[in-house]
Amino acid sequence: MIVPVFLPHLGCKDRCIYCNQEFITNLGKIDLDSAIAQNMAIHEGPFEVGLFGGNFFGINAEEMAHLFSRFDNYRTRISGFRISTKPTGLDHKMLEILKSNNVTTVELGIPTFNDSILAALNRRHGKDELYSTYRVLKKEGFLVALQVMVGLPDETMNDIRETAGNLIRLCPDYIRVYPLAVLAGTRLGEMYQRHRFVPITFDEALDRAVFIYLSALRHGIKVVKMGLTENEIVREKVLAGHYHPAFGHLVKSRAYYLAILARLCTVPIKSENLTVCLNNRDIPHLLGHRGANQVRFEEEGIHLTWETTGQIEKDNFILRYDGNTTSGNILDGLAMF
């Protein structure tokens, strides 16, 4: 179990143009000790504490040690810590503090592997810093995760392919995928309001997330989260972009739709009737959010029915059409890119 403690803008000497973590975490200015006490009080333990938000490596070693000391009264219930940070600023003293406080996992934020876009986002680091910090952390025995984004300004599908390729090469312990949300009170929000930034369409952002999701899945990289949930963002502060409370479900549903479409492109189907045999847990992904996939298949001239069986593993399916069958799985969707 992970108990999250959010530290908005901790260690952030510069603000990324898309970021206003007070609107992301819905905390505003916080009394950290009160927030810690409140979170610790409702959990008996043992549990892991997740220190999320901000730039953990942006504070110095003394501040880092003091931050961990604020959890001293709860150590008997805390099994370890995980942190999130930009991939820059790590030094030997910090490593020792992380180890002495039983930090098990470090999540590194790298929205894109395009250095020009990183500079435009005011990230104050490039992909080389990510590679270097990643290698040090892995060598020191930490679990390392990566957080990436889709829908960034000037981003192309080639950038998404580069992101996916780097994830495959680095093989992190898990990843998170976030779509860009344009928030009030940010430089990007001002750019949007002045018509200096036009987001890509929601479907484009969805497809880019699908590509990263399926690429990671194909290479055994765990995807623990896609998108921000309803309790993580102040919804009325979202001006534009690709926020949706069910974004992860939308990605998986889109991937399932593309996978079936890809299989149908390889077989001659003459009738309009198609039966999908699948695992019971995949029915929501087959149908799509509010039945969107069913509508898409109808628009393609395909009448869709389904059967469930425990003999088919999750993410796999069998298609029955015109007295024939063909099998596939969700990874077939990559053929559509």
Tab-separated table of C-alpha atoms in Angstrom:
chain	number	residue	atom	x	y	z
A	1	MET	CA	0.000	0.000	0.000
A	2	ILE	CA	1.245	3.485	-0.904
A	3	VAL	CA	0.186	6.522	1.142
A	4	PRO	CA	0.748	9.649	-0.997
A	5	VAL	CA	2.016	12.912	0.434
A	6	PHE	CA	1.996	15.730	-2.125
A	7	LEU	CA	4.667	18.412	-2.033
A	8	PRO	CA	3.556	21.020	-4.610
A	9	HIS	CA	6.528	22.752	-6.287
A	10	LEU	CA	9.011	21.425	-3.708
A	11	GLY	CA	12.510	22.203	-4.983
A	12	CYS	CA	11.210	23.891	-8.144
A	13	LYS	CA	13.464	26.880	-8.745
A	14	ASP	CA	11.847	27.295	-12.166
A	15	ARG	CA	8.282	26.546	-13.224
A	16	CYS	CA	7.550	24.306	-16.208
A	17	ILE	CA	5.270	26.210	-18.575
A	18	TYR	CA	2.414	23.687	-18.187
A	19	CYS	CA	2.662	23.227	-14.426
A	20	ASN	CA	0.569	24.529	-11.571
A	21	GLN	CA	0.702	21.731	-9.031
A	22	GLU	CA	-1.662	23.518	-6.678
A	23	PHE	CA	-4.338	22.891	-9.323
A	24	ILE	CA	-3.124	19.342	-9.958
A	25	THR	CA	-3.042	18.137	-6.350
A	26	ASN	CA	-5.952	20.343	-5.216
A	27	LEU	CA	-3.967	21.292	-2.114
A	28	GLY	CA	-2.879	24.879	-2.605
A	29	LYS	CA	-0.472	26.089	0.051
A	30	ILE	CA	-0.138	23.367	2.669
A	31	ASP	CA	1.106	22.910	6.211
A	32	LEU	CA	3.346	19.932	5.540
A	33	ASP	CA	3.416	18.613	9.113
A	34	SER	CA	-0.382	18.752	9.275
A	35	ALA	CA	-0.661	17.020	5.904
A	36	ILE	CA	1.712	14.274	7.048
A	37	ALA	CA	-0.131	13.811	10.351
A	38	GLN	CA	-3.486	13.647	8.577
A	39	ASN	CA	-2.323	11.041	6.063
A	40	MET	CA	-0.542	8.923	8.658
A	41	ALA	CA	-3.522	8.952	11.043
A	42	ILE	CA	-5.879	7.107	8.702
A	43	HIS	CA	-3.547	4.193	7.913
A	44	GLU	CA	-2.413	1.538	10.375
A	45	GLY	CA	0.486	0.177	8.359
A	46	PRO	CA	2.762	-1.156	7.279
A	47	PHE	CA	2.691	1.106	4.253
A	48	GLU	CA	4.998	2.856	1.845
A	49	VAL	CA	4.975	6.664	1.682
A	50	GLY	CA	4.996	8.287	-1.751
A	51	LEU	CA	6.478	11.797	-1.801
A	52	PHE	CA	5.049	13.207	-5.011
A	53	GLY	CA	5.107	16.579	-6.729
A	54	GLY	CA	7.832	19.121	-7.167
A	55	ASN	CA	11.475	18.348	-7.779
A	56	PHE	CA	12.882	16.255	-4.945
A	57	PHE	CA	16.465	16.538	-6.194
A	58	GLY	CA	16.029	20.316	-6.338
A	59	ILE	CA	16.456	20.669	-2.579
A	60	ASN	CA	19.842	20.307	-0.904
A	61	ALA	CA	20.937	17.363	1.211
A	62	GLU	CA	20.225	19.116	4.524
A	63	GLU	CA	16.673	20.000	3.477
A	64	MET	CA	16.160	16.443	2.277
A	65	ALA	CA	17.291	14.982	5.601
A	66	HIS	CA	15.000	17.390	7.484
A	67	LEU	CA	12.058	16.422	5.286
A	68	PHE	CA	12.525	12.737	6.098
A	69	SER	CA	12.886	13.539	9.810
A	70	ARG	CA	9.298	14.818	9.802
A	71	PHE	CA	8.200	11.195	9.475
A	72	ASP	CA	10.185	9.984	12.514
A	73	ASN	CA	7.089	9.598	14.700
A	74	TYR	CA	5.570	7.196	12.180
A	75	ARG	CA	8.573	5.017	11.323
A	76	THR	CA	7.170	1.882	12.961
A	77	ARG	CA	4.392	1.870	10.361
A	78	ILE	CA	6.401	2.996	7.322
A	79	SER	CA	8.007	0.218	5.294
A	80	GLY	CA	9.770	2.595	2.905
A	81	PHE	CA	9.503	5.652	0.687
A	82	ARG	CA	9.210	6.389	-3.010
A	83	ILE	CA	9.817	9.821	-4.508
A	84	SER	CA	9.230	11.702	-7.768
A	85	THR	CA	11.657	14.269	-9.174
A	86	LYS	CA	13.283	15.841	-12.196
A	87	PRO	CA	16.346	13.846	-13.320
A	88	THR	CA	18.892	16.466	-12.303
A	89	GLY	CA	20.715	17.556	-9.156
A	90	LEU	CA	21.442	14.152	-7.625
A	91	ASP	CA	24.719	13.943	-5.668
A	92	HIS	CA	26.504	11.491	-3.360
A	93	LYS	CA	25.105	13.003	-0.143
A	94	MET	CA	21.574	12.702	-1.452
A	95	LEU	CA	22.141	9.073	-2.371
A	96	GLU	CA	23.222	8.317	1.186
A	97	ILE	CA	20.155	10.074	2.596
A	98	LEU	CA	17.851	8.168	0.251
A	99	LYS	CA	19.405	4.873	1.289
A	100	SER	CA	19.392	5.624	5.010
A	101	ASN	CA	15.682	6.458	4.842
A	102	ASN	CA	14.806	3.297	2.916
A	103	VAL	CA	13.772	4.964	-0.318
A	104	THR	CA	13.010	2.053	-2.620
A	105	THR	CA	11.747	3.725	-5.783
A	106	VAL	CA	12.559	6.930	-7.662
A	107	GLU	CA	10.192	8.212	-10.360
A	108	LEU	CA	11.936	10.463	-12.873
A	109	GLY	CA	9.897	12.938	-14.903
A	110	ILE	CA	10.937	13.185	-18.547
A	111	PRO	CA	7.975	14.558	-20.561
A	112	THR	CA	9.801	14.005	-23.855
A	113	PHE	CA	13.229	12.976	-25.117
A	114	ASN	CA	13.325	15.939	-27.515
A	115	ASP	CA	15.782	18.464	-26.040
A	116	SER	CA	14.288	21.374	-27.996
A	117	ILE	CA	10.839	20.694	-26.551
A	118	LEU	CA	12.299	20.216	-23.058
A	119	ALA	CA	13.929	23.662	-23.347
A	120	ALA	CA	10.685	25.231	-24.549
A	121	LEU	CA	8.887	23.651	-21.567
A	122	ASN	CA	11.445	25.328	-19.243
A	123	ARG	CA	12.436	21.949	-17.793
A	124	ARG	CA	16.073	23.056	-17.270
A	125	HIS	CA	17.421	19.624	-18.176
A	126	GLY	CA	17.918	17.511	-21.270
A	127	LYS	CA	17.719	13.816	-22.056
A	128	ASP	CA	21.415	13.328	-21.215
A	129	GLU	CA	20.735	14.234	-17.576
A	130	LEU	CA	17.987	11.612	-17.573
A	131	TYR	CA	20.318	8.929	-18.908
A	132	SER	CA	23.018	9.802	-16.369
A	133	THR	CA	20.740	9.956	-13.329
A	134	TYR	CA	18.900	6.812	-14.411
A	135	ARG	CA	22.144	4.842	-14.663
A	136	VAL	CA	23.357	6.017	-11.236
A	137	LEU	CA	20.098	5.120	-9.521
A	138	LYS	CA	19.941	1.688	-11.119
A	139	LYS	CA	23.574	1.015	-10.218
A	140	GLU	CA	22.820	1.957	-6.603
A	141	GLY	CA	19.992	-0.572	-6.467
A	142	PHE	CA	16.907	1.653	-6.640
A	143	LEU	CA	13.786	0.792	-8.582
A	144	VAL	CA	13.432	3.497	-11.226
A	145	ALA	CA	10.222	4.544	-12.963
A	146	LEU	CA	9.671	7.114	-15.697
A	147	GLN	CA	6.854	9.620	-16.174
A	148	VAL	CA	6.219	10.723	-19.770
A	149	MET	CA	3.668	12.980	-21.480
A	150	VAL	CA	1.751	13.258	-24.753
A	151	GLY	CA	0.304	16.294	-26.506
A	152	LEU	CA	3.155	18.724	-25.773
A	153	PRO	CA	3.717	21.883	-27.846
A	154	ASP	CA	5.455	21.140	-31.176
A	155	GLU	CA	5.388	17.406	-30.453
A	156	THR	CA	5.171	15.079	-33.454
A	157	MET	CA	4.553	11.373	-33.804
A	158	ASN	CA	8.299	10.982	-34.339
A	159	ASP	CA	8.839	12.368	-30.828
A	160	ILE	CA	6.386	9.790	-29.491
A	161	ARG	CA	8.288	7.041	-31.301
A	162	GLU	CA	11.513	8.341	-29.770
A	163	THR	CA	9.940	8.337	-26.312
A	164	ALA	CA	8.738	4.757	-26.782
A	165	GLY	CA	12.144	3.693	-28.111
A	166	ASN	CA	13.928	5.176	-25.106
A	167	LEU	CA	11.517	3.507	-22.705
A	168	ILE	CA	12.254	0.186	-24.374
A	169	ARG	CA	16.031	0.741	-24.219
A	170	LEU	CA	16.028	1.897	-20.582
A	171	CYS	CA	13.428	-0.680	-19.464
A	172	PRO	CA	12.228	1.141	-16.312
A	173	ASP	CA	10.483	-0.783	-13.560
A	174	TYR	CA	7.241	0.924	-14.541
A	175	ILE	CA	5.961	4.030	-16.298
A	176	ARG	CA	3.199	6.613	-15.994
A	177	VAL	CA	1.732	8.347	-19.041
A	178	TYR	CA	0.152	11.783	-18.695
A	179	PRO	CA	-1.715	13.744	-21.374
A	180	LEU	CA	-1.113	17.486	-21.438
A	181	ALA	CA	-3.748	19.533	-19.621
A	182	VAL	CA	-3.611	23.297	-20.169
A	183	LEU	CA	-4.122	24.888	-16.751
A	184	ALA	CA	-5.017	28.397	-15.716
A	185	GLY	CA	-2.211	30.244	-13.991
A	186	THR	CA	0.507	28.770	-16.205
A	187	ARG	CA	2.560	30.211	-19.041
A	188	LEU	CA	1.060	27.627	-21.362
A	189	GLY	CA	-2.406	28.717	-20.246
A	190	GLU	CA	-1.547	32.283	-21.221
A	191	MET	CA	-0.198	31.081	-24.568
A	192	TYR	CA	-3.432	29.196	-25.204
A	193	GLN	CA	-5.604	32.180	-24.306
A	194	ARG	CA	-3.556	34.377	-26.643
A	195	HIS	CA	-3.912	31.779	-29.449
A	196	ARG	CA	-0.171	31.109	-29.446
A	197	PHE	CA	-0.691	27.432	-28.647
A	198	VAL	CA	-3.302	25.153	-30.202
A	199	PRO	CA	-3.465	21.644	-28.675
A	200	ILE	CA	-3.698	18.599	-30.902
A	201	THR	CA	-7.089	16.891	-30.970
A	202	PHE	CA	-8.122	14.572	-28.171
A	203	ASP	CA	-8.091	11.581	-30.546
A	204	GLU	CA	-4.523	12.402	-31.590
A	205	ALA	CA	-3.435	12.569	-27.949
A	206	LEU	CA	-5.232	9.298	-27.288
A	207	ASP	CA	-3.476	7.560	-30.172
A	208	ARG	CA	-0.078	8.802	-28.997
A	209	ALA	CA	-0.752	7.443	-25.517
A	210	VAL	CA	-1.912	4.152	-27.070
A	211	PHE	CA	1.347	3.850	-28.990
A	212	ILE	CA	3.435	4.327	-25.832
A	213	TYR	CA	1.171	1.994	-23.839
A	214	LEU	CA	1.329	-0.832	-26.390
A	215	SER	CA	5.071	-0.373	-26.988
A	216	ALA	CA	5.703	-0.697	-23.252
A	217	LEU	CA	3.350	-3.674	-22.969
A	218	ARG	CA	5.087	-5.484	-25.835
A	219	HIS	CA	8.433	-5.240	-24.028
A	220	GLY	CA	7.160	-6.210	-20.578
A	221	ILE	CA	7.258	-2.693	-19.115
A	222	LYS	CA	4.516	-2.157	-16.568
A	223	VAL	CA	2.207	0.820	-17.099
A	224	VAL	CA	0.789	1.718	-13.683
A	225	LYS	CA	-1.185	4.796	-14.599
A	226	MET	CA	-2.385	6.879	-17.535
A	227	GLY	CA	-3.927	10.300	-16.946
A	228	LEU	CA	-5.021	12.213	-13.871
A	229	THR	CA	-8.046	11.071	-11.890
A	230	GLU	CA	-10.957	13.231	-10.738
A	231	ASN	CA	-9.555	13.760	-7.227
A	232	GLU	CA	-6.133	14.851	-8.478
A	233	ILE	CA	-7.011	17.988	-10.385
A	234	VAL	CA	-9.114	21.121	-9.973
A	235	ARG	CA	-11.281	20.527	-13.001
A	236	GLU	CA	-12.504	24.085	-13.437
A	237	LYS	CA	-8.891	25.224	-13.830
A	238	VAL	CA	-8.438	23.124	-16.987
A	239	LEU	CA	-8.586	25.507	-19.946
A	240	ALA	CA	-7.879	22.991	-22.713
A	241	GLY	CA	-5.782	19.974	-23.556
A	242	HIS	CA	-6.513	16.340	-22.988
A	243	TYR	CA	-7.710	15.847	-19.432
A	244	HIS	CA	-10.352	13.165	-18.935
A	245	PRO	CA	-11.082	11.395	-15.624
A	246	ALA	CA	-11.219	8.024	-17.440
A	247	PHE	CA	-8.198	8.613	-19.677
A	248	GLY	CA	-6.594	5.256	-18.859
A	249	HIS	CA	-9.784	3.401	-19.770
A	250	LEU	CA	-10.019	5.394	-23.004
A	251	VAL	CA	-6.460	4.418	-23.944
A	252	LYS	CA	-7.040	0.719	-23.304
A	253	SER	CA	-10.360	0.782	-25.151
A	254	ARG	CA	-8.803	2.550	-28.130
A	255	ALA	CA	-5.985	-0.029	-28.132
A	256	TYR	CA	-8.528	-2.880	-28.149
A	257	TYR	CA	-10.461	-1.294	-31.017
A	258	LEU	CA	-7.295	-0.794	-33.081
A	259	ALA	CA	-6.186	-4.381	-32.388
A	260	ILE	CA	-9.443	-5.838	-33.711
A	261	LEU	CA	-9.371	-3.473	-36.679
A	262	ALA	CA	-5.808	-4.577	-37.451
A	263	ARG	CA	-6.818	-8.253	-37.439
A	264	LEU	CA	-9.787	-7.530	-39.708
A	265	CYS	CA	-7.435	-5.859	-42.196
A	266	THR	CA	-5.658	-9.199	-42.662
A	267	VAL	CA	-8.724	-11.377	-43.365
A	268	PRO	CA	-11.475	-11.264	-46.004
A	269	ILE	CA	-14.708	-10.625	-44.087
A	270	LYS	CA	-17.805	-10.639	-46.294
A	271	SER	CA	-20.696	-10.404	-43.845
A	272	GLU	CA	-21.384	-7.569	-41.438
A	273	ASN	CA	-21.579	-9.905	-38.425
A	274	LEU	CA	-18.567	-10.279	-36.160
A	275	THR	CA	-18.366	-12.174	-32.877
A	276	VAL	CA	-15.526	-11.456	-30.475
A	277	CYS	CA	-14.647	-14.180	-27.965
A	278	LEU	CA	-12.761	-12.644	-25.070
A	279	ASN	CA	-11.960	-12.652	-21.381
A	280	ASN	CA	-14.742	-11.237	-19.222
A	281	ARG	CA	-12.440	-8.476	-17.897
A	282	ASP	CA	-11.972	-7.115	-21.413
A	283	ILE	CA	-15.646	-6.425	-22.133
A	284	PRO	CA	-15.391	-2.744	-21.044
A	285	HIS	CA	-12.395	-2.291	-23.371
A	286	LEU	CA	-14.189	-3.980	-26.271
A	287	LEU	CA	-17.279	-1.799	-25.888
A	288	GLY	CA	-15.355	1.391	-25.156
A	289	HIS	CA	-16.257	4.354	-22.994
A	290	ARG	CA	-20.052	4.699	-23.123
A	291	GLY	CA	-20.149	2.206	-25.997
A	292	ALA	CA	-17.907	4.312	-28.265
A	293	ASN	CA	-16.200	1.292	-29.840
A	294	GLN	CA	-19.533	-0.296	-30.705
A	295	VAL	CA	-20.497	2.894	-32.495
A	296	ARG	CA	-17.188	2.920	-34.401
A	297	PHE	CA	-17.667	-0.663	-35.578
A	298	GLU	CA	-21.206	0.126	-36.699
A	299	GLU	CA	-19.822	3.055	-38.697
A	300	GLU	CA	-17.405	0.576	-40.312
A	301	GLY	CA	-20.425	-1.537	-41.296
A	302	ILE	CA	-19.743	-4.232	-38.678
A	303	HIS	CA	-22.406	-5.555	-36.322
A	304	LEU	CA	-20.559	-6.639	-33.204
A	305	THR	CA	-21.504	-9.361	-30.717
A	306	TRP	CA	-19.346	-11.006	-28.072
A	307	GLU	CA	-18.933	-14.125	-25.998
A	308	THR	CA	-16.844	-14.556	-22.863
A	309	THR	CA	-14.747	-17.533	-21.879
A	310	GLY	CA	-12.255	-18.141	-19.115
A	311	GLN	CA	-10.057	-20.023	-21.569
A	312	ILE	CA	-8.927	-16.784	-23.209
A	313	GLU	CA	-6.373	-14.730	-21.293
A	314	LYS	CA	-6.862	-11.028	-20.724
A	315	ASP	CA	-5.849	-8.833	-23.700
A	316	ASN	CA	-6.386	-11.732	-26.125
A	317	PHE	CA	-9.373	-12.436	-28.360
A	318	ILE	CA	-10.765	-14.721	-31.067
A	319	LEU	CA	-12.780	-13.276	-33.952
A	320	ARG	CA	-15.521	-15.335	-35.605
A	321	TYR	CA	-16.784	-14.236	-39.019
A	322	ASP	CA	-18.293	-15.957	-42.080
A	323	GLY	CA	-17.748	-19.359	-40.454
A	324	ASN	CA	-14.030	-18.628	-39.959
A	325	THR	CA	-11.949	-17.669	-36.940
A	326	THR	CA	-8.781	-15.685	-36.338
A	327	SER	CA	-7.052	-14.905	-33.054
A	328	GLY	CA	-5.217	-11.831	-31.884
A	329	ASN	CA	-4.288	-9.710	-28.902
A	330	ILE	CA	-4.165	-6.085	-27.934
A	331	LEU	CA	-0.591	-5.690	-29.267
A	332	ASP	CA	-1.926	-6.111	-32.816
A	333	GLY	CA	-3.022	-2.487	-32.512
A	334	LEU	CA	0.573	-1.367	-33.105
A	335	ALA	CA	0.137	-2.363	-36.749
A	336	MET	CA	-2.225	0.612	-37.158
A	337	PHE	CA	0.579	3.142	-36.558
